[in-house]
Coordinates of C-alpha atoms in Angstrom, one line a residue:
X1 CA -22.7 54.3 -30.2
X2 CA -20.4 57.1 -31.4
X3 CA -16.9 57.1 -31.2
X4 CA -17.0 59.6 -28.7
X5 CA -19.3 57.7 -26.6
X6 CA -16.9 55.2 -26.5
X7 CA -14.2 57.4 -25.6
X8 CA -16.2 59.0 -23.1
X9 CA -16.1 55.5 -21.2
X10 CA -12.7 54.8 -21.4
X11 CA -11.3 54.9 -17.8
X12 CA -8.7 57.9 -17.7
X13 CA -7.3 56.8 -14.2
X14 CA -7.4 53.9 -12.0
X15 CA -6.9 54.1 -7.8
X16 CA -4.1 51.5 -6.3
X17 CA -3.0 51.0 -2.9
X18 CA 0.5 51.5 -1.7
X19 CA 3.4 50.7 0.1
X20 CA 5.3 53.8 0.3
X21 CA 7.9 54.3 3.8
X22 CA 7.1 57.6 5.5
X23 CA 8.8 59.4 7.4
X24 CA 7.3 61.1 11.1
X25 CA 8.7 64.1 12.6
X26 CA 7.1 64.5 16.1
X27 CA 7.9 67.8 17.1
X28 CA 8.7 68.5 20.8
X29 CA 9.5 72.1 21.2
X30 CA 7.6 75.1 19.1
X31 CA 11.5 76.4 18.5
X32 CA 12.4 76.2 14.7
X33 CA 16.0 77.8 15.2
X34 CA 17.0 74.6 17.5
X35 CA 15.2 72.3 15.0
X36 CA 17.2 74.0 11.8
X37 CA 20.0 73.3 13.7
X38 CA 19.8 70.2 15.0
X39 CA 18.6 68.8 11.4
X40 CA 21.8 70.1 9.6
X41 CA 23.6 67.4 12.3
X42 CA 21.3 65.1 11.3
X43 CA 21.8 65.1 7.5
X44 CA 25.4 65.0 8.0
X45 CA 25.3 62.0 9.1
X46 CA 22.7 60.7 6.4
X47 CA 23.0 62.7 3.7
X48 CA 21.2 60.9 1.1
X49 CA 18.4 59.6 3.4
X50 CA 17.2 62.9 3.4
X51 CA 16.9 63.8 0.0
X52 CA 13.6 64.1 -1.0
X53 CA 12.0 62.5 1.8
X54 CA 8.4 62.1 2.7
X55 CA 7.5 63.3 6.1
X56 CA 4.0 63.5 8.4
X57 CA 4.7 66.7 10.8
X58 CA 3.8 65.3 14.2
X59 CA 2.4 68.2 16.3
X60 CA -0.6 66.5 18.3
X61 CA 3.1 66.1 21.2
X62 CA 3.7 69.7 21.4
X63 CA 3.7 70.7 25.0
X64 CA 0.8 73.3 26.0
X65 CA 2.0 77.4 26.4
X66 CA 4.5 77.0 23.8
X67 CA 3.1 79.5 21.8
X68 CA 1.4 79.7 18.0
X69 CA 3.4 77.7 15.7
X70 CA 4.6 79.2 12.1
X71 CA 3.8 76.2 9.9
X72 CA 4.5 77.6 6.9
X73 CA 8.1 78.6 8.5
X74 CA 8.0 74.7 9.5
X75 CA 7.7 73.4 6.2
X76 CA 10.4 75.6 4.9
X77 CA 13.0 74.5 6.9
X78 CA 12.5 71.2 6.7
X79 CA 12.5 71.9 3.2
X80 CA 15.8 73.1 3.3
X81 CA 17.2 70.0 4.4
X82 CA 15.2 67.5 2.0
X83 CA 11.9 66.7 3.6
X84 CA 8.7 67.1 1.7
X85 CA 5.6 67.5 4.1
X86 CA 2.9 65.7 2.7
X87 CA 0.5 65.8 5.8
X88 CA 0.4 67.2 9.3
X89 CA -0.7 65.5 12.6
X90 CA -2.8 67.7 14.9
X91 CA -5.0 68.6 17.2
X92 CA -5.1 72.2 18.3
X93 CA -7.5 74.7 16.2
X94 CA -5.1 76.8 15.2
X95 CA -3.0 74.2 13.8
X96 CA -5.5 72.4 11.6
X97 CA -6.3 75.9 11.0
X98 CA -2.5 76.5 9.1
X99 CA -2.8 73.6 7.3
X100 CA -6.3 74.2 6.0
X101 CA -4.7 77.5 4.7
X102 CA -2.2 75.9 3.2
X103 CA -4.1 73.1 1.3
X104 CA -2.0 70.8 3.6
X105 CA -3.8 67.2 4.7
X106 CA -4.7 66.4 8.3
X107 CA -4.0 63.4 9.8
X108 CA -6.0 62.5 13.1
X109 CA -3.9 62.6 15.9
X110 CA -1.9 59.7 17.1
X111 CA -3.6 56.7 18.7
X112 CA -7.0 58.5 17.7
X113 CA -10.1 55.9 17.0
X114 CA -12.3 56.1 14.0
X115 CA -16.1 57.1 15.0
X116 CA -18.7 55.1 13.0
X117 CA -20.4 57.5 10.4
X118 CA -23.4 55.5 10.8
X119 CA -24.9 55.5 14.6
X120 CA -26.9 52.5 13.2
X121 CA -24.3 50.4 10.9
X122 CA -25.6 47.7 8.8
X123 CA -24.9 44.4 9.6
X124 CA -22.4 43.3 6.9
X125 CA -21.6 39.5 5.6
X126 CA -18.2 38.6 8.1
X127 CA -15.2 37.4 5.3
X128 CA -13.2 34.7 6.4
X129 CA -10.2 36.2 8.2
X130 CA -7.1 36.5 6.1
X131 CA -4.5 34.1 7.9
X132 CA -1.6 36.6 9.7
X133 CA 1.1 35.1 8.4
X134 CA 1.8 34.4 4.7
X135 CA 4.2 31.5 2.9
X136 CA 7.8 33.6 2.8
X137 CA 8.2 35.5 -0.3
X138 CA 11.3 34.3 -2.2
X139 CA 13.9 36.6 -4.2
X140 CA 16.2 34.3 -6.7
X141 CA 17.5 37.2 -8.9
X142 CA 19.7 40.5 -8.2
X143 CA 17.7 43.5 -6.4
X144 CA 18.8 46.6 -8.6
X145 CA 18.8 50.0 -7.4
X146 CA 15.2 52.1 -7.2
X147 CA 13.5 48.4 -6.8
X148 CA 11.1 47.6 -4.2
X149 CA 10.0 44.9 -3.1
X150 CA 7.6 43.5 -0.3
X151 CA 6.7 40.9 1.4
X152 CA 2.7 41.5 2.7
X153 CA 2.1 39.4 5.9
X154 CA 5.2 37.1 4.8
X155 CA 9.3 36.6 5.7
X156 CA 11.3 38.3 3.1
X157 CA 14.2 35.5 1.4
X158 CA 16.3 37.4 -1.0
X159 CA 18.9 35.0 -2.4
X160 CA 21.2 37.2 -4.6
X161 CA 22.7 40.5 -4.1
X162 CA 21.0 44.1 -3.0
X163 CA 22.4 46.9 -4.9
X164 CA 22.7 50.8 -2.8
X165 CA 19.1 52.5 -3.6
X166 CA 17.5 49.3 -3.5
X167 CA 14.8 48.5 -0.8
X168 CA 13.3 45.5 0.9
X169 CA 10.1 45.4 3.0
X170 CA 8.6 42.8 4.8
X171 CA 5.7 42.2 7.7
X172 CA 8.1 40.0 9.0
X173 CA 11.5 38.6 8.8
X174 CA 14.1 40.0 6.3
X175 CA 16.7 37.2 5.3
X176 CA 19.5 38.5 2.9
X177 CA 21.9 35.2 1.6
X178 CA 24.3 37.7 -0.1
X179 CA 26.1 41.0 0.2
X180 CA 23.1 43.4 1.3
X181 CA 24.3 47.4 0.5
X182 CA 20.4 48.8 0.7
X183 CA 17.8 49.7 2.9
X184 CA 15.6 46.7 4.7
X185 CA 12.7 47.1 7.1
X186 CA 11.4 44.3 8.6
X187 CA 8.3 45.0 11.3
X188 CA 6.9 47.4 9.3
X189 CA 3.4 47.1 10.6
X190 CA 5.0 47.5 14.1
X191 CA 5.6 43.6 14.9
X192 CA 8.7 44.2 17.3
X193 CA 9.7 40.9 17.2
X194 CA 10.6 40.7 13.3
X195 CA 14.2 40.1 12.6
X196 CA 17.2 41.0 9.4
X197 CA 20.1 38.1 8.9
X198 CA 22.5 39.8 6.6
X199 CA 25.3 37.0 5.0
X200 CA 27.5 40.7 4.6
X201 CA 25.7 43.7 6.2
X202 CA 26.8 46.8 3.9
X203 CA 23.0 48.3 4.0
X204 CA 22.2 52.0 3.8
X205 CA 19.7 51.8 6.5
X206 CA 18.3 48.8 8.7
X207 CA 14.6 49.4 10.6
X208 CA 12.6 46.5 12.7
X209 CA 8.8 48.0 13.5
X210 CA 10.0 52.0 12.8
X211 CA 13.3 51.9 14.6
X212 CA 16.5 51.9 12.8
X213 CA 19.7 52.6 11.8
X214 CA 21.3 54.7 8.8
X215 CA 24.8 53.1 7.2
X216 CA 26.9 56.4 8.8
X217 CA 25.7 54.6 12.3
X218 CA 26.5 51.1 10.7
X219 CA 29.7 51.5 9.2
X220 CA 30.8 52.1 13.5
X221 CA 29.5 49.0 14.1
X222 CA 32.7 46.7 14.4
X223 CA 30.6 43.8 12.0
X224 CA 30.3 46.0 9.7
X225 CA 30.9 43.8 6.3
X226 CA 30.5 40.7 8.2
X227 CA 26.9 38.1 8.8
X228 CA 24.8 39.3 11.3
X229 CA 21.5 39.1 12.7
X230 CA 19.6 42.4 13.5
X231 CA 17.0 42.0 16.7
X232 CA 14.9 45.2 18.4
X233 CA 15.2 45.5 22.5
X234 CA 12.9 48.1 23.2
X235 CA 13.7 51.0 20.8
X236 CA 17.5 49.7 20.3
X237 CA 18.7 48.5 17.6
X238 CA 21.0 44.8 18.3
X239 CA 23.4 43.8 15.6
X240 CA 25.2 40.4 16.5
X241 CA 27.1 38.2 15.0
X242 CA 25.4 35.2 12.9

């Protein structure tokens, strides 16, 4: 075999899964004027949580008779404030229709079900179930800035300090035994009952199952600095004391 046979077989690329935190606009009004507006209040108050951010357009919500929607206008002004549309949610013709236009994915929309491609699957070998919760992933050393880490069907037990930029994810619980100044989601495939304990809660944002809270709405919060414990009540946000 040649060298250039060889070569030829070398893989160039390989395909991974993963974890990325997305951000979904649903759109409720077709009114882009309100929306620019409203989202330069917004990133005052969060400056650098919108730099750069990755965001699904919702518009499978938009009320019916309000009118053809510009998307390419849409995109541009959420541009404008940092958010990089990656996809859009729809349902109406003409919006799938924009998208298509402008090489944009489309997502089904929300609360959709798959239809089988096959009307007459093939009955597959069933693998053991994976068990739904995982031992607790544990943290020992320092959690620089641009780090990730997650803890897949597992608490999340960070015992040393979370430097600004850093993030922690975790299907369930987030514990944090040390001053914690980045961003944790717990709940991130939607388990509402997930929880963050914070030994010094300085975090950039905090988010149980989608909701949360950015540090300009924190640093109000009169234990700000102090050990709490972070708990969701319908789409509210608790912080009490530990």
């Amino acid at each position: 075999m040649s060298q250039a046979d060889l070569l030829a077989q070398d893989p160039v690329f390989q395909l991974k899964g993963s974890m990325l935190a997305i951000t979904v606009m649903e759109l409720a009004h077709n009114d882009l004027e309100r929306l620019d507006a409203q989202l330069t209040e917004k990133v005052a108050q969060a400056p650098a949580f919108f730099s750069n951010t990755p965001l699904v357009l919702a518009l499978d919500k938009l009320p019916e008779g309000e009118g053809q929607l510009d998307l390419a206008e849409l995109m541009a002004v959420c541009r404008r404030h940092g958010l990089r549309t990656l996809a859009i949610r729809a349902c109406r013709e003409s919006d799938v229709a924009a998208a298509e236009a402008l090489d944009l994915p489309v997502l089904p929309p929300s609360g959709a079900r798959e239809r089988p491609l096959d009307p007459a699957p093939k009955k597959v070998e069933e693998k053991p179930a994976e068990p739904e919760h995982k031992p607790s992933r544990i943290v020992t050393t320092p959690v620089r800035g641009g780090q990730q880490i997650y803890a897949q069907g597992a608490d999340l037990i960070v015992l040393a300090p979370v430097s600004a930029g850093a993030e922690l994810l975790a299907d369930g619980n987030i514990h944090v035994y040390a001053p914690m100044r980045g961003r944790a989601l717990a709940g991130i495939k939607g388990n509402a009952k997930a929880r963050i304990f914070c030994q010094q809660m300085g975090a950039e944002m905090l988010s149980i199952a989608g909701h949360y809270k950015v540090a300009e709405d924190l640093r109000r919060d009169p234990l700000w600095g102090d050990a709490v414990q972070v708990s969701l009540s319908g789409d509210v946000l608790n912080i009490t004391r530990l």
